Structures are given as structure tokens and as C-alpha cells.
Short mmCIF file of C-alpha atoms and ligand atoms in Angstrom, two decimals:
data_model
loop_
_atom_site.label_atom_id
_atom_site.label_comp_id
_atom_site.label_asym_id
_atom_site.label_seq_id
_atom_site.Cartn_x
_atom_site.Cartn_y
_atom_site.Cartn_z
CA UNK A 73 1.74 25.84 -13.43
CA UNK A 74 1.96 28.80 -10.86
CA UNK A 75 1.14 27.78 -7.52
CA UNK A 76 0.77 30.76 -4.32
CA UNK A 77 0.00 29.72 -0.83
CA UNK A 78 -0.17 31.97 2.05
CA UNK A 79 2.15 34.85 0.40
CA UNK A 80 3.06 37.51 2.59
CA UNK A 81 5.42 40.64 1.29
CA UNK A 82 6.52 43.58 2.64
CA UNK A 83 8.78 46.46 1.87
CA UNK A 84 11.27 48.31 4.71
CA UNK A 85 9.56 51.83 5.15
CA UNK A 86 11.52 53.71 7.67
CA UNK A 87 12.05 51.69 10.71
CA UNK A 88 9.14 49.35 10.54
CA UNK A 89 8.41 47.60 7.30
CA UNK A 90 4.79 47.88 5.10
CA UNK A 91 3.18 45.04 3.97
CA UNK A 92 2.02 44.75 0.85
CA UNK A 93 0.81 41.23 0.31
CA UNK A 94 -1.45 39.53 2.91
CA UNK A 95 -1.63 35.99 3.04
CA UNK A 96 -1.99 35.38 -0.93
CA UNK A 97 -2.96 31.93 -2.02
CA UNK A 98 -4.08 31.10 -5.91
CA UNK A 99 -3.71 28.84 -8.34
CA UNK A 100 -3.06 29.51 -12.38
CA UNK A 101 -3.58 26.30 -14.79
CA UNK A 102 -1.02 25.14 -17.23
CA UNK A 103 -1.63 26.96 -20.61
CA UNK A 104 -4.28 29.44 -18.95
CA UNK A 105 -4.24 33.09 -19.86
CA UNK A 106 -4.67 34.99 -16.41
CA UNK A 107 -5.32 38.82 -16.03
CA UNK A 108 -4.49 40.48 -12.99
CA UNK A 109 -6.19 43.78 -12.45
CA UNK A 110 -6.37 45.95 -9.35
CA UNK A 111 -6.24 49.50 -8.46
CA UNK A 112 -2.51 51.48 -8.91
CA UNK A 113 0.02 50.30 -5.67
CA UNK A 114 -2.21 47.23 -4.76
CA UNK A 115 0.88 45.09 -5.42
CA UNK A 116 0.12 43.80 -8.89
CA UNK A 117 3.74 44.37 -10.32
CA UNK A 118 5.29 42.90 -6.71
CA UNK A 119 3.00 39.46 -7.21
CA UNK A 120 4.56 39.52 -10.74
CA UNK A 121 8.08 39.74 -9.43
CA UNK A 122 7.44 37.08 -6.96
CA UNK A 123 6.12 34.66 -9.38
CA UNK A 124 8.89 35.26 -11.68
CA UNK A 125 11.89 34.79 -8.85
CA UNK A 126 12.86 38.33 -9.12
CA UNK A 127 12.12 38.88 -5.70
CA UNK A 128 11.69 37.29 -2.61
CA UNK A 129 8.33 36.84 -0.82
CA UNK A 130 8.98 37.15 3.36
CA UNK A 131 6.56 33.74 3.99
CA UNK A 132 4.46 31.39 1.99
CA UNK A 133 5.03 28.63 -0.60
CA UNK A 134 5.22 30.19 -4.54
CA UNK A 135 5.56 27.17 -6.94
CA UNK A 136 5.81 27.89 -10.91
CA UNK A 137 6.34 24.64 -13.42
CA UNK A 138 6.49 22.41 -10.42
CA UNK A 139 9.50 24.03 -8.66
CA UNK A 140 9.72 25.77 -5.20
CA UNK A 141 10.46 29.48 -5.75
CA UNK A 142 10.39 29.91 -2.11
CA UNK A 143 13.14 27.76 -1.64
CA UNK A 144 15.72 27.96 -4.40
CA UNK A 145 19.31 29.93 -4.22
CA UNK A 146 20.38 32.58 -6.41
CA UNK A 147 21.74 29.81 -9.11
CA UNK A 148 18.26 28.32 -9.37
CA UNK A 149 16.53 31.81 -9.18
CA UNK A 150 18.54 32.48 -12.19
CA UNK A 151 17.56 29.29 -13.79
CA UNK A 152 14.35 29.91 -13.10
CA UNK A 153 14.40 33.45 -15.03
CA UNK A 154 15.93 32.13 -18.15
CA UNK A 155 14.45 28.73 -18.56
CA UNK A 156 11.10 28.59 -17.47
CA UNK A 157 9.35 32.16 -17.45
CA UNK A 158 9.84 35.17 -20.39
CA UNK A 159 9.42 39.05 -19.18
CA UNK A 160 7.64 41.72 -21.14
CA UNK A 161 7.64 45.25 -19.63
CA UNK A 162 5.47 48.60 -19.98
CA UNK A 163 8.81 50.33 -20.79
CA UNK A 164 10.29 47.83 -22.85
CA UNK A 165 13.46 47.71 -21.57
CA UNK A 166 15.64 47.29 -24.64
CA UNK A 167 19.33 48.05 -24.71
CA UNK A 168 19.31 51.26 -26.66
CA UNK A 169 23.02 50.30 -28.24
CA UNK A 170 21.91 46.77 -29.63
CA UNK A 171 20.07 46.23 -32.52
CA UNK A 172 16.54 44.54 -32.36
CA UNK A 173 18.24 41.04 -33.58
CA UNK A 174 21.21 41.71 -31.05
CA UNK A 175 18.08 42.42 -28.36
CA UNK A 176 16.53 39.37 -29.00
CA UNK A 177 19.72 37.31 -28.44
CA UNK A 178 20.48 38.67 -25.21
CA UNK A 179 19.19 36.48 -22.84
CA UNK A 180 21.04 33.19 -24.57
CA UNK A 181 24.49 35.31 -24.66
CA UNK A 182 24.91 35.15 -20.48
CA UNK A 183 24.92 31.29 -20.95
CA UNK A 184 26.52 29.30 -23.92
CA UNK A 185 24.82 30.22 -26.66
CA UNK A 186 23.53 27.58 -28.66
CA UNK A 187 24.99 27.55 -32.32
CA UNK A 188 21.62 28.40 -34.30
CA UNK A 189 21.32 31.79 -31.50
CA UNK A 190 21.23 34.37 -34.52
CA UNK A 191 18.38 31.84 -36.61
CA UNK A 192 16.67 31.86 -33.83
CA UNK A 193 16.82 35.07 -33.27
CA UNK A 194 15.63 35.94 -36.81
CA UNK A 195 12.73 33.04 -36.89
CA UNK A 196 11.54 34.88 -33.24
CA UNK A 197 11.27 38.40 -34.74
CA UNK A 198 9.89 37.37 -37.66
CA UNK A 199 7.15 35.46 -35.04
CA UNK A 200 6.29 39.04 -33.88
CA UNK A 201 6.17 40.39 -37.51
CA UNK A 202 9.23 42.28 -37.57
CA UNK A 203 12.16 40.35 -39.58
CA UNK A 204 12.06 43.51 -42.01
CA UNK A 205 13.64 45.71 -38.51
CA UNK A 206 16.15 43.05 -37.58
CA UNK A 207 18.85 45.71 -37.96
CA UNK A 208 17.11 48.38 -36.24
CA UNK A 209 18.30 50.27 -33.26
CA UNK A 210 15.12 50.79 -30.83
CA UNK A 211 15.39 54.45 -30.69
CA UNK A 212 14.27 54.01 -34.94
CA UNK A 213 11.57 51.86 -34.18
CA UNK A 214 8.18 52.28 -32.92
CA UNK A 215 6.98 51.94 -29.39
CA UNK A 216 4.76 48.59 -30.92
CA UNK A 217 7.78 47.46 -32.82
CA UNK A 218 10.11 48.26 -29.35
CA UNK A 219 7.08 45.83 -27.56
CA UNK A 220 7.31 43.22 -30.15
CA UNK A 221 11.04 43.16 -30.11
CA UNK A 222 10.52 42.28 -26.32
CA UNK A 223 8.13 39.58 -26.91
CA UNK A 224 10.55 37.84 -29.19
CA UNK A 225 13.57 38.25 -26.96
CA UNK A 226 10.98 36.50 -23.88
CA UNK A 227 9.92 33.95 -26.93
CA UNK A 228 13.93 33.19 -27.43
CA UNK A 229 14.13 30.59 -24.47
CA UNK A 230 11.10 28.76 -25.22
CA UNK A 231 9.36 30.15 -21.81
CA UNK A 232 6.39 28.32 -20.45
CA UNK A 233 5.55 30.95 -18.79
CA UNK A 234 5.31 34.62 -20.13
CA UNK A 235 5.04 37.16 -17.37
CA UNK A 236 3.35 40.69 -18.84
CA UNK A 237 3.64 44.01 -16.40
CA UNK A 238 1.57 46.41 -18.59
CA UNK A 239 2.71 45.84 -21.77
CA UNK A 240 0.45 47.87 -23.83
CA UNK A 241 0.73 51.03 -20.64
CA UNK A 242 3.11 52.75 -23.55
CA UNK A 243 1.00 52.27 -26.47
CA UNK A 244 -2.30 53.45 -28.32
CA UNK A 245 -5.31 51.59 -27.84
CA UNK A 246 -5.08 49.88 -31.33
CA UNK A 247 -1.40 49.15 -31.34
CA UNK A 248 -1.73 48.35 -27.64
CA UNK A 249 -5.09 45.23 -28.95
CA UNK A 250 -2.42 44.54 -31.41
CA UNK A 251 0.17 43.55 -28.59
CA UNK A 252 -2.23 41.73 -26.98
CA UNK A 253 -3.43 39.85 -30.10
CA UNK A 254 -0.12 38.71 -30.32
CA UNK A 255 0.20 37.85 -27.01
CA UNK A 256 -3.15 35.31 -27.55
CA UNK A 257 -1.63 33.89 -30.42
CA UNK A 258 1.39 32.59 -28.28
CA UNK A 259 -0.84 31.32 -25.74
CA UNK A 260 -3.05 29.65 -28.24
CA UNK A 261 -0.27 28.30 -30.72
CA UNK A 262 2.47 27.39 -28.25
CA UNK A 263 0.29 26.39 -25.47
CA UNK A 264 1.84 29.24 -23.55
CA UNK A 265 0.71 30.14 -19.78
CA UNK A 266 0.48 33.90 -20.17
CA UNK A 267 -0.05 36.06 -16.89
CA UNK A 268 -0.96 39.55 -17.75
CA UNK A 269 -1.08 42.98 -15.95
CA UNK A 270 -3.29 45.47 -17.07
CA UNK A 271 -5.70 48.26 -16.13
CA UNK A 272 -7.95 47.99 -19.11
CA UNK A 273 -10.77 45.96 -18.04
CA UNK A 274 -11.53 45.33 -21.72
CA UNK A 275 -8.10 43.04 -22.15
CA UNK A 276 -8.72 41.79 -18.43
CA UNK A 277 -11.96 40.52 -20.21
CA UNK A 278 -10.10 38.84 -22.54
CA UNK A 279 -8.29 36.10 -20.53
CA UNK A 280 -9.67 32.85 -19.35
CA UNK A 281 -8.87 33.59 -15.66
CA UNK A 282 -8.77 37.16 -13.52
CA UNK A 283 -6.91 37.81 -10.43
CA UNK A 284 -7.90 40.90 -8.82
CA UNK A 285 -5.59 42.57 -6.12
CA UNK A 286 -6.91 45.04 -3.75
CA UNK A 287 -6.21 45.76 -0.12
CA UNK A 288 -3.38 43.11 -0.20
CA UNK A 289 -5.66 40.14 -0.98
CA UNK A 290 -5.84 38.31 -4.30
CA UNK A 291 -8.96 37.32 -5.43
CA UNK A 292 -9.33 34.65 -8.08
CA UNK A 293 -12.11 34.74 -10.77
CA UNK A 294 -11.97 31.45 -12.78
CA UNK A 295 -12.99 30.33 -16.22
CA UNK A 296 -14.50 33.30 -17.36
CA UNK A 297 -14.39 32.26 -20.26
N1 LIG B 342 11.26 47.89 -3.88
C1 LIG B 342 10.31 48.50 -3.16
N2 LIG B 342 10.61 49.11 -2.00
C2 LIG B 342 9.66 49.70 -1.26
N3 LIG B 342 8.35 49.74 -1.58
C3 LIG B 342 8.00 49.15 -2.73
C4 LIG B 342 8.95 48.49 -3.58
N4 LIG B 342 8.28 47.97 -4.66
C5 LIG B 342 7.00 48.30 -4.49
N5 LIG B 342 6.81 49.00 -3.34
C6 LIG B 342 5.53 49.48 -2.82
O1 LIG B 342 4.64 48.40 -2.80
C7 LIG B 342 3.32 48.81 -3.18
C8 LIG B 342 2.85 47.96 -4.36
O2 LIG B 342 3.63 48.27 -5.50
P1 LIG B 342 3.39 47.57 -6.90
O3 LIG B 342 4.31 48.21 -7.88
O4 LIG B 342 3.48 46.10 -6.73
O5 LIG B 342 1.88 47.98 -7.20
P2 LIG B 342 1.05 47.90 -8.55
O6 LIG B 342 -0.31 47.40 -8.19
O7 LIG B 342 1.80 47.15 -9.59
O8 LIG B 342 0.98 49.45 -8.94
P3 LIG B 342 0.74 50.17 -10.35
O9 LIG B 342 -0.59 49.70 -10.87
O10 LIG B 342 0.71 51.63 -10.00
O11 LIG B 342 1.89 49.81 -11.24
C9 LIG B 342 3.42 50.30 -3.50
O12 LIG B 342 2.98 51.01 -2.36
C10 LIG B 342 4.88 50.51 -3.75
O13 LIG B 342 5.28 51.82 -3.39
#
């Protein structure tokens, strides 16, 4: 499902440029659950991006659900980012003006919606347990309800992929288990390849596969469970 050979990524840095990402190559299985762990700045977050299409990588072949990331233009990037692969962020990132329903539409009302949007919208937040807040503006909510509300707006497109950059980094340890319980649920229920980011090696522990990033290498620990 997400495919990374010979990755190499680097960021300008005054004249010259620092590289972040030597020579990367992994593998994650369709409907896995994969951790990635690594100490803060290893690049965790930029492997994320690069998986998702969000950014470029300077060399290598990335391939996620079959298709060349490395080679698609902006039109297919932005397929790419609405079709096939769902975001959840450590801050959320909710439009503070839209309610959580209007939240969880947003990603459907760039293209033509489809007819059912608001049903689905509804049948998605009550998925994450939170039909009751609907109407909610994020700033009344909770930071777990704010995280759920952003697991239903990735769950809106049907993603086969979810991508998670430290989703629980905002939250208390228990409502932080309770994110990623629900997290596991979508991976076991809709067959879901989930690729996590986290520092807590008790939810790295968790997922089927870790990826640990350190010193610009990725190093691949599989079937742990
Ligand atoms: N857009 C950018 N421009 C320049 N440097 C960047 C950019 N994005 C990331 N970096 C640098 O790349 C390195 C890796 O960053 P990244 O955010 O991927 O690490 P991380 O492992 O996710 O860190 P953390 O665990 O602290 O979130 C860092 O040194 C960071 O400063």
C-alpha cells in the first residue's frame, strides 16, 4: 500500500541545503497499522508529508495505493490528498468559524459535493461518537471531541490510507488511548491502513508494524504483532 525506495529529502538552510532523509526504502502492507517513532527532528513528520503528497521528496520512488507519488503533477497530488489518504493532526486543525458537521464536510465542498454530503457527514461524526456536537463550534468542544471531529472529516472520503502526525500530542493519556482506540477500530472494521506518529512507545507497541527514524535512516520492525 505505501511503497519508499531510496528517499532522499532535504531542506534549503542558508546557502547549502540539510538533508534530512538518507536513502529511505520501506514497505507498509495493505490494511497494516504502522507506528513510526524516533527521537524529536529525525524527520518523522517530513516522511509523513512525503507519503501523503504534501511534499516533494528530492530523489527516490514513493508509491501509496499503487500510484507514483514521485511522479504525479499538482492535479494528481491533489487527487491523491482527497481520494486515497485522510490527515489527522496533533493540533487539530479545525476551522474555528465552522461547526463540527460543517468541519467534517470540508474536504467534499472543494470538489462537487455529492448529494448525501451533510448524511454523511452526520453518519461520520456519529462513527467517532459525537452526533450529539454536530452543531458545535470547536472552540466549545473538547480537545478529544476537536480530535474526533478530525478523524471523521479524514473518514468523509473513504481514505485507504489514514496518515496520523501525533494525534494524541494535545491530549491526556486516557483521552489520548481513547483516540487511539478509535483509531484501531477503523483499521480493524474498515480494513483501514493506518500510519501513526507518536512518541509514546506504549501506542508504538500497539501497531502491527514500527518504523523507527533516527539519524536520517528508517528502520523497519515487522509483524510485531
Ligand atoms: N519546511 C522546512 N524547512 C526547513 N527545514 C525543515 C522544514 N520542515 C522540517 N524541517 C527540518 O527537518 C528536520 C525534521 O523535521 P520533522 O518535523 O520531520 O521531524 P520530526 O521527527 O517529525 O520532529 P518532532 O518529533 O519534533 O515533531 C528538522 O530539523 C526540521 O527543522
Amino acid at each position: 500500500m505505501i511503497e519508499l525506495k531510496n528517499v532522499r529529502k532535504s531542506y534549503p538552510d542558508g546557502n547549502s541545503r540539510v538533508e534530512v532523509l538518507h536513502d529511505v526504502s520501506f514497505e507498509i502492507g495493505k490494511g497494516r497499522y504502522a507506528a513510526i517513532t524516533g527521537p524529536s527532528g529525525s524527520g518523522k513528520s517530513t516522511l509523513l508529508h512525503l507519503i501523503g503528497g504534501l511534499e516533494p521528496a528530492d530523489t527516490g520512488e514513493i508509491r501509496v495505493a499503487g500510484k507514483p507519488v514521485h511522479q504525479m503533477n499538482d492535479t494528481e497530488l491533489a487527487r491523491l490528498r482527497l481520494e486515497d489518504v485522510g490527515y489527522v493532526f496533533q493540533q487539530f486543525q479545525l476551522l474555528p468559524t465552522a461547526t463540527a458537521l460543517e468541519n467534517v464536510m470540508m474536504p467534499l465542498l472543494a470538489t462537487k459535493p455529492p448529494k448525501d454530503l451533510k448524511v454523511r457527514a452526520k453518519q461520520a461524526l456519529d462513527r467517532v461518537g459525537l452526533a450529539h456536537r454536530a452543531s458545535h463550534l470547536p472552540s466549545r468542544m473538547s480537545g478529544g471531541e476537536q480530535q474526533r471531529t478530525a478523524i471523521a472529516r479524514a473518514l468523509i472520503t473513504q481514505p485507504k490510507i489514514i496518515l496520523a502526525d501525533e494525534p494524541t500530542g494535545n491530549l491526556d493519556t486516557e483521552t489520548g488511548s481513547r483516540i487511539i482506540s478509535l483509531l484501531e477500530e477503523i483499521h480493524r472494521d474498515d480494513g483501514a491502513t493506518i500510519v501513526l506518529i507518536t512518541h509514546d512507545p506504549s501506542l508504538a507497541e500497539r501497531a502491527e508494524d514500527q518504523i523507527y527514524v533516527r539519524d536520517g535512516k528508517a528502520e523497519k520492525i515487522i509483524g510485531v504483532q
